[in-house]
Short mmCIF file of C-alpha atoms and ligand atoms in Angstrom, two decimals:
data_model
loop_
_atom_site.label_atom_id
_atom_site.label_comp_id
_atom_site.label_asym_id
_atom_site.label_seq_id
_atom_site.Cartn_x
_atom_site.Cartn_y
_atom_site.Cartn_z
CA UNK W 15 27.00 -29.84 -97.02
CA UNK W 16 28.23 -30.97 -93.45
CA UNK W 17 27.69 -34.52 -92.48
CA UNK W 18 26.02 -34.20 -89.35
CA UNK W 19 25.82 -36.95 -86.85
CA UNK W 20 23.66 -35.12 -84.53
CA UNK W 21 21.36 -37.25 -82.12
CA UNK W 22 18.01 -35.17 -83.47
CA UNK W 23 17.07 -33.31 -84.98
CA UNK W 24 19.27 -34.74 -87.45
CA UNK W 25 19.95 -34.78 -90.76
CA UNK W 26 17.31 -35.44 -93.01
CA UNK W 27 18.12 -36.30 -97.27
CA UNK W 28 18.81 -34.08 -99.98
CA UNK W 29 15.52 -35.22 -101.30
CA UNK W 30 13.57 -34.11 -99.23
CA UNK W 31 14.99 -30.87 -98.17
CA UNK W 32 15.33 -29.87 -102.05
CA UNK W 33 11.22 -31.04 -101.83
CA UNK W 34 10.37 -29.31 -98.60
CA UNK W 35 12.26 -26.17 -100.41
CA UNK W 36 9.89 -26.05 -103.61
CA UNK W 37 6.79 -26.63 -101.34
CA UNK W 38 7.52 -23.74 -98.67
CA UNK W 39 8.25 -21.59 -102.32
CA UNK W 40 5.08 -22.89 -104.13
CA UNK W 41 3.14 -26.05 -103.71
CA UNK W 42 1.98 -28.00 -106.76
CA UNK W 43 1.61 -24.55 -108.55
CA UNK W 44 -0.74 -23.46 -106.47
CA UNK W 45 1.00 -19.77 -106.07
CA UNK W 46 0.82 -20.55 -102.21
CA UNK W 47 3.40 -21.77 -99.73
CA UNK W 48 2.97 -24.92 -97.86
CA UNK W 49 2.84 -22.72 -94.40
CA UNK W 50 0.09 -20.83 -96.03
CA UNK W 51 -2.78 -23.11 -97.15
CA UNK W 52 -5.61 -24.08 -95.05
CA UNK W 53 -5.55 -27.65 -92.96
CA UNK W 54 -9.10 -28.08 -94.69
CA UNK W 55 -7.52 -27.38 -97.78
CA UNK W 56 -7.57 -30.39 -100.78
CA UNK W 57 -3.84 -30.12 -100.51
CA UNK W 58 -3.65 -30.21 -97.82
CA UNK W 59 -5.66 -33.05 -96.80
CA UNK W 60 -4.18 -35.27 -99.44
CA UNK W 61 -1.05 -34.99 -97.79
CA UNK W 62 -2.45 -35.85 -94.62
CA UNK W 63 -3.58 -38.81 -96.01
CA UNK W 64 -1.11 -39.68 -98.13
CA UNK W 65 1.33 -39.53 -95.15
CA UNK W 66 -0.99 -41.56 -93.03
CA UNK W 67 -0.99 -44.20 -95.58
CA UNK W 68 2.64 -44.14 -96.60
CA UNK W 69 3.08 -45.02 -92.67
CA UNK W 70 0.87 -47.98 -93.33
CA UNK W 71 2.64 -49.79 -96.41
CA UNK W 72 6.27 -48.97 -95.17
CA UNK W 73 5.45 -50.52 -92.33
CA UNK W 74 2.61 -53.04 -93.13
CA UNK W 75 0.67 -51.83 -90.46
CA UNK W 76 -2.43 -54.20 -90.34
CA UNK W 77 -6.11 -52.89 -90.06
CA UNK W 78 -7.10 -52.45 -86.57
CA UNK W 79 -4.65 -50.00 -86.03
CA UNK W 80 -5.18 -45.95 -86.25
CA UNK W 81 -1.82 -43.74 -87.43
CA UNK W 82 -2.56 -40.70 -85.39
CA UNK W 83 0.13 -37.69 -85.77
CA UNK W 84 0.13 -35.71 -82.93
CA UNK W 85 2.04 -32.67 -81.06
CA UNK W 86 3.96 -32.51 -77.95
CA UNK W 87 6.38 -34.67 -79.17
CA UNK W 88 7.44 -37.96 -77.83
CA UNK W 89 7.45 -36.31 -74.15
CA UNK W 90 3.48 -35.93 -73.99
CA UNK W 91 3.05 -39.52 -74.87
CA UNK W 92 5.04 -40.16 -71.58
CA UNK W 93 2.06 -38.62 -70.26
CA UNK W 94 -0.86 -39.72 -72.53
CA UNK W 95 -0.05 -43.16 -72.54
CA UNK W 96 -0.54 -43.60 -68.77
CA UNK W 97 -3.37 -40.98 -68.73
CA UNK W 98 -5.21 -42.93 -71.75
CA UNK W 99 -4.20 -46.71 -71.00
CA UNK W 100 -3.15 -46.84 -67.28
CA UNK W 101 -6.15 -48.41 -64.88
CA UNK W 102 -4.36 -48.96 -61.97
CA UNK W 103 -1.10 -50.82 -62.85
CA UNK W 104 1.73 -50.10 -65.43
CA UNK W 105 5.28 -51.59 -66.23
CA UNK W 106 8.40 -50.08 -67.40
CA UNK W 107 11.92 -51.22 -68.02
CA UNK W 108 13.94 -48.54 -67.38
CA UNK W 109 16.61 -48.37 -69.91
CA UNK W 110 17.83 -44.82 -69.93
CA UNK W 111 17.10 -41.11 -68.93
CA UNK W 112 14.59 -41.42 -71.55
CA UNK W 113 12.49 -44.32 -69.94
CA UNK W 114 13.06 -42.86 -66.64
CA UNK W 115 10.94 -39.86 -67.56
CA UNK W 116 8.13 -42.20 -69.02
CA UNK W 117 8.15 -43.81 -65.29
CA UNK W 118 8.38 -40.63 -63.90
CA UNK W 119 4.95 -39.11 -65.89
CA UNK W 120 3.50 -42.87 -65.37
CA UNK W 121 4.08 -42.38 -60.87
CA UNK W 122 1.33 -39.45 -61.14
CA UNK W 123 -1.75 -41.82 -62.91
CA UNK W 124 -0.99 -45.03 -60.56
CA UNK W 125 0.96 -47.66 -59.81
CA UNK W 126 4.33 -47.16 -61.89
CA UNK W 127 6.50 -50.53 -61.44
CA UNK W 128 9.86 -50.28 -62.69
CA UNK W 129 10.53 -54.23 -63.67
CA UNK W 130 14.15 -53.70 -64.16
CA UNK W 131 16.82 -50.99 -64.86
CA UNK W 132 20.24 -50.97 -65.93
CA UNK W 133 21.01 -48.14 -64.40
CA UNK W 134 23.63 -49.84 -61.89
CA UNK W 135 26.02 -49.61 -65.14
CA UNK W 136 25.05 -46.29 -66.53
CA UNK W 137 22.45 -47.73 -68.85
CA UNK W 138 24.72 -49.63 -70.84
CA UNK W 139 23.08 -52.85 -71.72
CA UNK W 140 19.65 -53.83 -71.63
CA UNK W 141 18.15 -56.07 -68.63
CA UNK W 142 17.02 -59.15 -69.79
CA UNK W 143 15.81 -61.22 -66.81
CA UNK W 144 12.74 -59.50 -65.32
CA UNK W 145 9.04 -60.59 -64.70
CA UNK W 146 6.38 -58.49 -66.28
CA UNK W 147 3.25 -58.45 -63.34
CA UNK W 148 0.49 -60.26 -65.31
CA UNK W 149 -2.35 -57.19 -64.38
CA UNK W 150 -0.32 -54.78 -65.60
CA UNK W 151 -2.27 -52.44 -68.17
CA UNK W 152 0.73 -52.36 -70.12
CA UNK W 153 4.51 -53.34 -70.23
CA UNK W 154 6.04 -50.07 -71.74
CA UNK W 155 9.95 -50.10 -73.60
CA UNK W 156 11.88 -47.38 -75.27
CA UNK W 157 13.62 -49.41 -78.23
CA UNK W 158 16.20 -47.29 -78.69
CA UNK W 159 18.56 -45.44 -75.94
CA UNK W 160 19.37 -42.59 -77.68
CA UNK W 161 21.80 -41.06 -74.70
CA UNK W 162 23.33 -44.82 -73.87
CA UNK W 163 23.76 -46.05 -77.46
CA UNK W 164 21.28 -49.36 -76.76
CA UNK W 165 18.64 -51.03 -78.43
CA UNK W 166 16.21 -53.53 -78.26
CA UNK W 167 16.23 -55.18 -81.63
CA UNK W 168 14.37 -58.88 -80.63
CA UNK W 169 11.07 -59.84 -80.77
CA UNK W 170 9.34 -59.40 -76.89
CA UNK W 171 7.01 -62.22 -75.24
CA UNK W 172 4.81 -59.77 -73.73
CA UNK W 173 2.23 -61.20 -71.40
CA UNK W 174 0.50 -57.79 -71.58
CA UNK W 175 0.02 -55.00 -74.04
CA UNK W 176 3.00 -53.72 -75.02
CA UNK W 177 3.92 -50.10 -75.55
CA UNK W 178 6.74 -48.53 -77.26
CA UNK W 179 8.75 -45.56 -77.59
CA UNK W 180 10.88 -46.08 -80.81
CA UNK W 181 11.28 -42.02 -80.51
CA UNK W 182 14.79 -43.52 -82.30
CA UNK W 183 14.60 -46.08 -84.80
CA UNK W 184 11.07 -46.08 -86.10
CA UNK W 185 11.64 -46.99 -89.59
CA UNK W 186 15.37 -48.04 -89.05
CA UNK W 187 13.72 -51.71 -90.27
CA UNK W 188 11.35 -53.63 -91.23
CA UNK W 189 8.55 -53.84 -88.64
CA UNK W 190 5.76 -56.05 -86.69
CA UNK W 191 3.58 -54.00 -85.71
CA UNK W 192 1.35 -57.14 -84.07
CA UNK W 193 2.66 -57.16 -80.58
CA UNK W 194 2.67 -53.93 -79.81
CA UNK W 195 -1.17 -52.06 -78.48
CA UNK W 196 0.79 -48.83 -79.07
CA UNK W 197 3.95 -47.04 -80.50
CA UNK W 198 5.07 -43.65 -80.44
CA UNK W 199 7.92 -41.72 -81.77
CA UNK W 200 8.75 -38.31 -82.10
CA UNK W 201 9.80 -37.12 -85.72
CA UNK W 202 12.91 -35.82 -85.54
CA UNK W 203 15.61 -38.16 -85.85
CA UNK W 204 14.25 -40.68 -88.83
CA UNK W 205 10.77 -39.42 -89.68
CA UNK W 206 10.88 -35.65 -90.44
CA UNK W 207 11.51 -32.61 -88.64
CA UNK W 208 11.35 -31.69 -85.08
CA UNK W 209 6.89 -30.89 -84.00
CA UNK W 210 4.95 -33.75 -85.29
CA UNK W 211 5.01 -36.72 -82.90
CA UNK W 212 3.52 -40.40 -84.88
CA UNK W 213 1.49 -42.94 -82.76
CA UNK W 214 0.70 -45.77 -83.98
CA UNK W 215 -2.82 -47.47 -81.64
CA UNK W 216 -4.45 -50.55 -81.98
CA UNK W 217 -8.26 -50.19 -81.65
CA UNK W 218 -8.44 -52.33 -78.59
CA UNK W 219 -6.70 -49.67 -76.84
CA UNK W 220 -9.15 -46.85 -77.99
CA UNK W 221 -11.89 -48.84 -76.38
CA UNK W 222 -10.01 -48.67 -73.17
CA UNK W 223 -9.64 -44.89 -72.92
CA UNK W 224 -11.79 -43.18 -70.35
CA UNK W 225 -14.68 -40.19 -72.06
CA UNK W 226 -14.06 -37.75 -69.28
CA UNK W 227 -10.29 -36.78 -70.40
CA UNK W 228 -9.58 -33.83 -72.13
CA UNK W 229 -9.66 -33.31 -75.28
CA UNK W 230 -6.64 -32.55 -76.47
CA UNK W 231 -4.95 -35.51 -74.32
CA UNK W 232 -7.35 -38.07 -75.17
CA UNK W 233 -6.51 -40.58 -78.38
CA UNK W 234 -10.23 -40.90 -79.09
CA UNK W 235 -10.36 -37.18 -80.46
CA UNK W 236 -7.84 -37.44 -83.16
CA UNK W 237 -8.83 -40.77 -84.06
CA UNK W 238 -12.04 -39.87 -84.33
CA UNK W 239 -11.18 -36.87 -86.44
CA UNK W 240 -8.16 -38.26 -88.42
CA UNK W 241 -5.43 -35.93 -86.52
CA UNK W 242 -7.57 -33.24 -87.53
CA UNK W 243 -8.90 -31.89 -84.28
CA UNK W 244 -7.21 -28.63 -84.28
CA UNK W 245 -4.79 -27.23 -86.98
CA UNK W 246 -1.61 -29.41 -87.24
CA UNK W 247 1.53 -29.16 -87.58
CA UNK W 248 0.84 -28.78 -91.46
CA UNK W 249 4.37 -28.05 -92.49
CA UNK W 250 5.94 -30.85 -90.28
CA UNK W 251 3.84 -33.21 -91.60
CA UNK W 252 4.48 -32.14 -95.15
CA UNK W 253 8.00 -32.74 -94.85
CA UNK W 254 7.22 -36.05 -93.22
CA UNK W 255 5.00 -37.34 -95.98
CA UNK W 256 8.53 -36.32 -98.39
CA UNK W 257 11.04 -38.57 -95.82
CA UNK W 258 8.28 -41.44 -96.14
CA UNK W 259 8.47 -41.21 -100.02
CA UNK W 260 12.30 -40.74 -100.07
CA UNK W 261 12.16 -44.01 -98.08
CA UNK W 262 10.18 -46.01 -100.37
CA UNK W 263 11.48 -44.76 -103.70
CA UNK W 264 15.20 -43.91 -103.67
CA UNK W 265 15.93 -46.28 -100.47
CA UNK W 266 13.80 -49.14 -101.81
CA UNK W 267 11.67 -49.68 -98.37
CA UNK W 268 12.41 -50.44 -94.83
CA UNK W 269 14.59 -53.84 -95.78
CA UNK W 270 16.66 -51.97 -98.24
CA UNK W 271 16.56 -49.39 -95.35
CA UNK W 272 18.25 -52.04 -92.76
CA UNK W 273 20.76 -53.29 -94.80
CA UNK W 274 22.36 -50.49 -95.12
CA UNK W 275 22.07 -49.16 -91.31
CA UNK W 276 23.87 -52.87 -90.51
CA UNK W 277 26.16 -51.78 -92.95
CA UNK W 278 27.25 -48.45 -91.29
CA UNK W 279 26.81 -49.81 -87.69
CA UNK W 280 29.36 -52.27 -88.40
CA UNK W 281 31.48 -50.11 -90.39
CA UNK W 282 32.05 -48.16 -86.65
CA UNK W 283 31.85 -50.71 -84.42
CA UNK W 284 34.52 -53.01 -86.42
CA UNK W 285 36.80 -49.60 -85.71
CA UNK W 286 35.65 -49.38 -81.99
CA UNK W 287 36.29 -53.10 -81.54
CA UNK W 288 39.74 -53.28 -83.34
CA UNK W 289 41.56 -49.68 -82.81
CA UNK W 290 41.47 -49.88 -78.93
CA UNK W 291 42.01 -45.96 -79.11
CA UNK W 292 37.49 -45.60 -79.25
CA UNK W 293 36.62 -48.00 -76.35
CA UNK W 294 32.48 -48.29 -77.14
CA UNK W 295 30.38 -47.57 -74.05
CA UNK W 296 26.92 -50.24 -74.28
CA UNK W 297 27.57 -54.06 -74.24
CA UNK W 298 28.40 -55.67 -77.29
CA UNK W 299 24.93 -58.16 -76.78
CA UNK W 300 22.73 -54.60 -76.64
CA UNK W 301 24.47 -52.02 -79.11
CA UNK W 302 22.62 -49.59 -80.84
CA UNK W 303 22.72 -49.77 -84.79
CA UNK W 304 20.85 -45.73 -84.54
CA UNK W 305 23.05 -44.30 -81.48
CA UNK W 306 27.12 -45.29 -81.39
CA UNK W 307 28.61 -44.12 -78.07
CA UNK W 308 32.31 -44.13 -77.38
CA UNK W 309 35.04 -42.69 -75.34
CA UNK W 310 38.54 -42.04 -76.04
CA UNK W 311 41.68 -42.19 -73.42
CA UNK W 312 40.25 -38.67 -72.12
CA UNK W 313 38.32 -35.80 -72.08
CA UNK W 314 40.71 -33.41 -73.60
CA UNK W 315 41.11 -35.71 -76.39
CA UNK W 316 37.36 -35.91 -76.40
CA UNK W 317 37.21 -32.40 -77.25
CA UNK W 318 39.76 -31.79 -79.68
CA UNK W 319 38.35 -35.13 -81.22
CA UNK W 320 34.75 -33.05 -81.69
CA UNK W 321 36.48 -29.71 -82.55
CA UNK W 322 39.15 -31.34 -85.12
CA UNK W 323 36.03 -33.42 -86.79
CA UNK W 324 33.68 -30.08 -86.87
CA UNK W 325 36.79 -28.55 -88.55
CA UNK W 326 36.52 -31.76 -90.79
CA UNK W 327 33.04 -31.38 -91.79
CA UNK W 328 31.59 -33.99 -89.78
CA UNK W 329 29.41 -32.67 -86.79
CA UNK W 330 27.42 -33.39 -84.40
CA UNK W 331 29.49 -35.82 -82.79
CA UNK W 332 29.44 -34.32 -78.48
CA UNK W 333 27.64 -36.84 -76.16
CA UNK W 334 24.90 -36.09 -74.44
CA UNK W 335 25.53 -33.68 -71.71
CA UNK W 336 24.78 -36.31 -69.00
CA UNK W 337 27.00 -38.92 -69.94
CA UNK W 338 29.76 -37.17 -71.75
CA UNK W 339 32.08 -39.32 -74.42
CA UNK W 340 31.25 -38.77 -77.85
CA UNK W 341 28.19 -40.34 -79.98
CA UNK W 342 27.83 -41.16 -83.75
CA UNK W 343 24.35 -40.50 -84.52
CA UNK W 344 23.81 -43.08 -87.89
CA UNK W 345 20.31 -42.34 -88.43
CA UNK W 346 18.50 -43.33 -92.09
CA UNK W 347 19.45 -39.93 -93.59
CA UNK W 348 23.44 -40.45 -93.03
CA UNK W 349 25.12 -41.90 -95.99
CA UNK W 350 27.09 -45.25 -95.92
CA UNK W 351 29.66 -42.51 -97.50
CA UNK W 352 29.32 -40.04 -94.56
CA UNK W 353 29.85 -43.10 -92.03
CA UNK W 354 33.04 -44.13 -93.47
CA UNK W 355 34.34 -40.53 -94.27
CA UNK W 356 33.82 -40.44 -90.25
CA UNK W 357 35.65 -44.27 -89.69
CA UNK W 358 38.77 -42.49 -91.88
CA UNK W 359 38.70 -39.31 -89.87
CA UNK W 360 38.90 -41.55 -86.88
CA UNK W 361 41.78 -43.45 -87.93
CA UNK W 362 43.69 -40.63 -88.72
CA UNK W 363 42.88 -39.13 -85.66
CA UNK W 364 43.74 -42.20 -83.03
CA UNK W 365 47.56 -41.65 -85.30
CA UNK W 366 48.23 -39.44 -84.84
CA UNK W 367 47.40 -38.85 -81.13
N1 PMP Y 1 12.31 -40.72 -76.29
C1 PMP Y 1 13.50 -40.90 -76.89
C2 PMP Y 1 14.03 -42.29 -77.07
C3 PMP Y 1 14.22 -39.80 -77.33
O1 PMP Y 1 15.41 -39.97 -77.92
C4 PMP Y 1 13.69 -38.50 -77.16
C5 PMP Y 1 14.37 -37.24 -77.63
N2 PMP Y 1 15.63 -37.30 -78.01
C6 PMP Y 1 12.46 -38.37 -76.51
C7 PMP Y 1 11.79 -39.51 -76.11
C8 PMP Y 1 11.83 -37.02 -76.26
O2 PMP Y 1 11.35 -36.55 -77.46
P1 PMP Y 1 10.68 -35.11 -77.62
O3 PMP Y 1 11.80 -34.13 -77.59
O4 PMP Y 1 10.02 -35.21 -78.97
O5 PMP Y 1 9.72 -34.92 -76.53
#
C-alpha cells in the first residue's frame, strides 16, 4: 500500500480498514452488511454506544459533557456554534483560512470580534498577545492549522467559554477536556472517514441554546436523542468506533498515541532544520506536530519533488492550493516507518538536486 500523507481524508490503519472490510461484507454474522441494517437495529445501536463511550475513556471526558456525532462536517459547526451559543458577542483568533470561515459564519448571528490574526505573515505562527472581551459568549480557536502547518498545543487561560475546532488533532494526545464548553472536529483526518462530524458539549452550554431553532441545527435535539434524531451516518460511525479501538488496543491510548507523533514530527523537522534544501514555513515556537509545511528553492522543484515521491510511493504530499509549497500530513494512522521512508526520500532528493 501507498503511504499517503494526504491532509484528509487521510490514511486511516490496516486495522481498521481490514475491520470496516468484514463489516460492509457481513457484520457479526448477521448475513447483513453494515450499510444495510437499521439505525434502530441492536447492532447497530451498540455501536453507537460503544463509539460514544470509547470517545469518553480515550479521552477522559468527565460527566457533564454530551458526545454528540453529527453531519455537516466541521463546516456546519462554524455555523451551529454561533447559531446555538452566540447572544450577542463572540471571539475568534483567526489563525488560518480555516478560522477565517468560522468568523465569517459567526458575522451573520452578531457581533464577530476577531481578537487577533496572523494573517500579516501568511498564518504562520500563532498570535499570542491579544485580550479576550470579558462578555464575550465564547472565545473560539482552531487548534490545528491544517493549511499553515500551526498548532496550539498549551493550555489557554480563557476568561470565557472556550470553543474549539481540533477538526486536526483530536486524539493526536492526551486531552483536558475541562476548559473547553465545546469541541468539534470533523472525522476525517484522525477519527474515521470523511461524513460524521464529533462534538464534544458541556451541559452548561445546552442550557444556553435558544427552543425556537431548528431542529436539525439545534444541539438540544441530538442530545436529547443520543445522535439519533434522524438516520446517521451509520457506516461512518462504524468505522469510527474501529479507529477508536485501534487506538486503544494496538496504539496503547492517547499517551502512547503522542509519543510517537513527537517522534515523527521531529523526525521531519530535525531534516527541515538541518538540510537547508526544505526551508519549513510556520515559526519554530508554533509548529504543527499533525500538518508539516515546507518549501524548497522553487516551484519546479516543488513539483518534481511531489511527482518523483508519488513515483516513490509516498503521496499526498501538494500544499494546499492557497498557499502552495508542499505539506507532510503525519496524522495518527502514518507509521513512524512511513515518516522516515519519507525523511530518506527527502535526502536523496535535496542530492541529488
Ligand atoms: N477545520 C479544520 C481545521 C479543517 O482542517 C477542516 C477541513 N480540512 C475543516 C475545518 C472543514 O472540515 P469539513 O470539510 O468537515 O467541513
Amino acid at each position: 500500500k501507498k503511504h499517503n500523507f494526504s491532509a484528509g481524508p487521510s490514511i486511516l490503519s490496516p486495522y481498521t480498514i481490514q475491520h470496516t472490510a468484514e463489516g460492509v461484507l457481513d457484520l457479526n454474522q448477521s448475513g447483513l452488511s453494515i450499510m444495510e441494517i437499521s439505525h434502530r437495529s441492536k447492532d447497530f445501536m451498540a455501536i453507537m454506544e460503544e463509539t460514544q463511550q470509547l470517545f469518553k475513556d480515550l479521552l477522559d471526558i468527565p460527566a457533564g459533557y454530551h458526545v454528540l456525532l453529527l453531519q455537516g462536517g466541521a463546516s456546519m459547526q462554524f455555523c451551529m456554534v454561533p447559531y446555538n451559543l452566540m447572544q450577542h458577542k463572540a471571539a475568534y483568533l483567526n489563525t488560518g483560512s480555516w478560522a477565517s470561515k468560522a468568523l465569517k459564519e459567526a458575522s451573520f448571528f452578531g457581533e464577530a470580534v476577531e481578537v487577533a490574526s496572523s494573517k500579516d505573515k501568511n498564518f504562520s505562527y500563532i498570535p499570542k498577545d491579544y485580550k479576550i472581551p470579558p462578555d464575550a459568549d465564547y472565545f473560539h480557536i482552531t487548534t490545528n492549522n491544517t493549511i499553515y502547518g500551526t498548532e496550539i498545543r498549551e493550555d489557554m487561560d480563557c476568561p470565557v467559554n472556550l470553543v474549539a475546532d481540533m477538526s486536526s488533532d483530536i486524539m493526536s494526545r492526551p486531552l483536558d477536556p475541562g476548559p473547553f464548553g465545546l469541541i468539534y472536529a470533523g472525522a476525517q483526518k484522525n477519527i474515521g472517514p470523511a461524513g460524521v462530524c464529533l462534538v464534544i458539549i458541556r451541559d452548561d452550554m445546552l442550557e444556553r441554546v435558544p427552543e425556537t431553532l431548528p431542529s436539525m441545527l439545534k444541539y438540544t435535539t441530538f442530545s436529547a436523542k443520543n445522535s439519533m434524531f434522524n438516520t446517521p451516518p451509520c457506516f461512518a460511525i462504524y468505522t469510527v468506533q474501529l479507529v477508536l479501538k485501534w487506538l486503544e488496543d494496538t496504539v496503547g491510548g492517547l499517551d502512547a498515541m503522542a509519543t510517537v507523533n513527537r517522534k515523527k514530527a521531529a523526525t521531519l523537522y530535525h531534516l527541515l532544520d538541518n538540510d537547508g534544501f526544505y526551508p519549513g514555513t510556520a515559526a519554530a515556537d508554533s509548529r504543527s506536530l499533525m500538518n508539516v509545511t515546507l518549501r524548497l528553492p522553487d516551484e519546479d522543484l516543488e513539483k518534481r519533488f511531489v511527482a518523483e515521491a508519488l513515483e516513490n510511493g509516498l503521496g499526498g504530499l501538494k500544499g494546499h492550493r492557497s498557499v502552495g509549497g508542499c505539506r507532510a500530513s503525519i496524522y495518527n494512522a502514518v507509521s513512524l516507518a512511513a515518516v522516515e521512508a519519507l525523511a530518506q526520500f527527502m535526502k536523496e532528493f535535496a542530492r541529488r538536486n
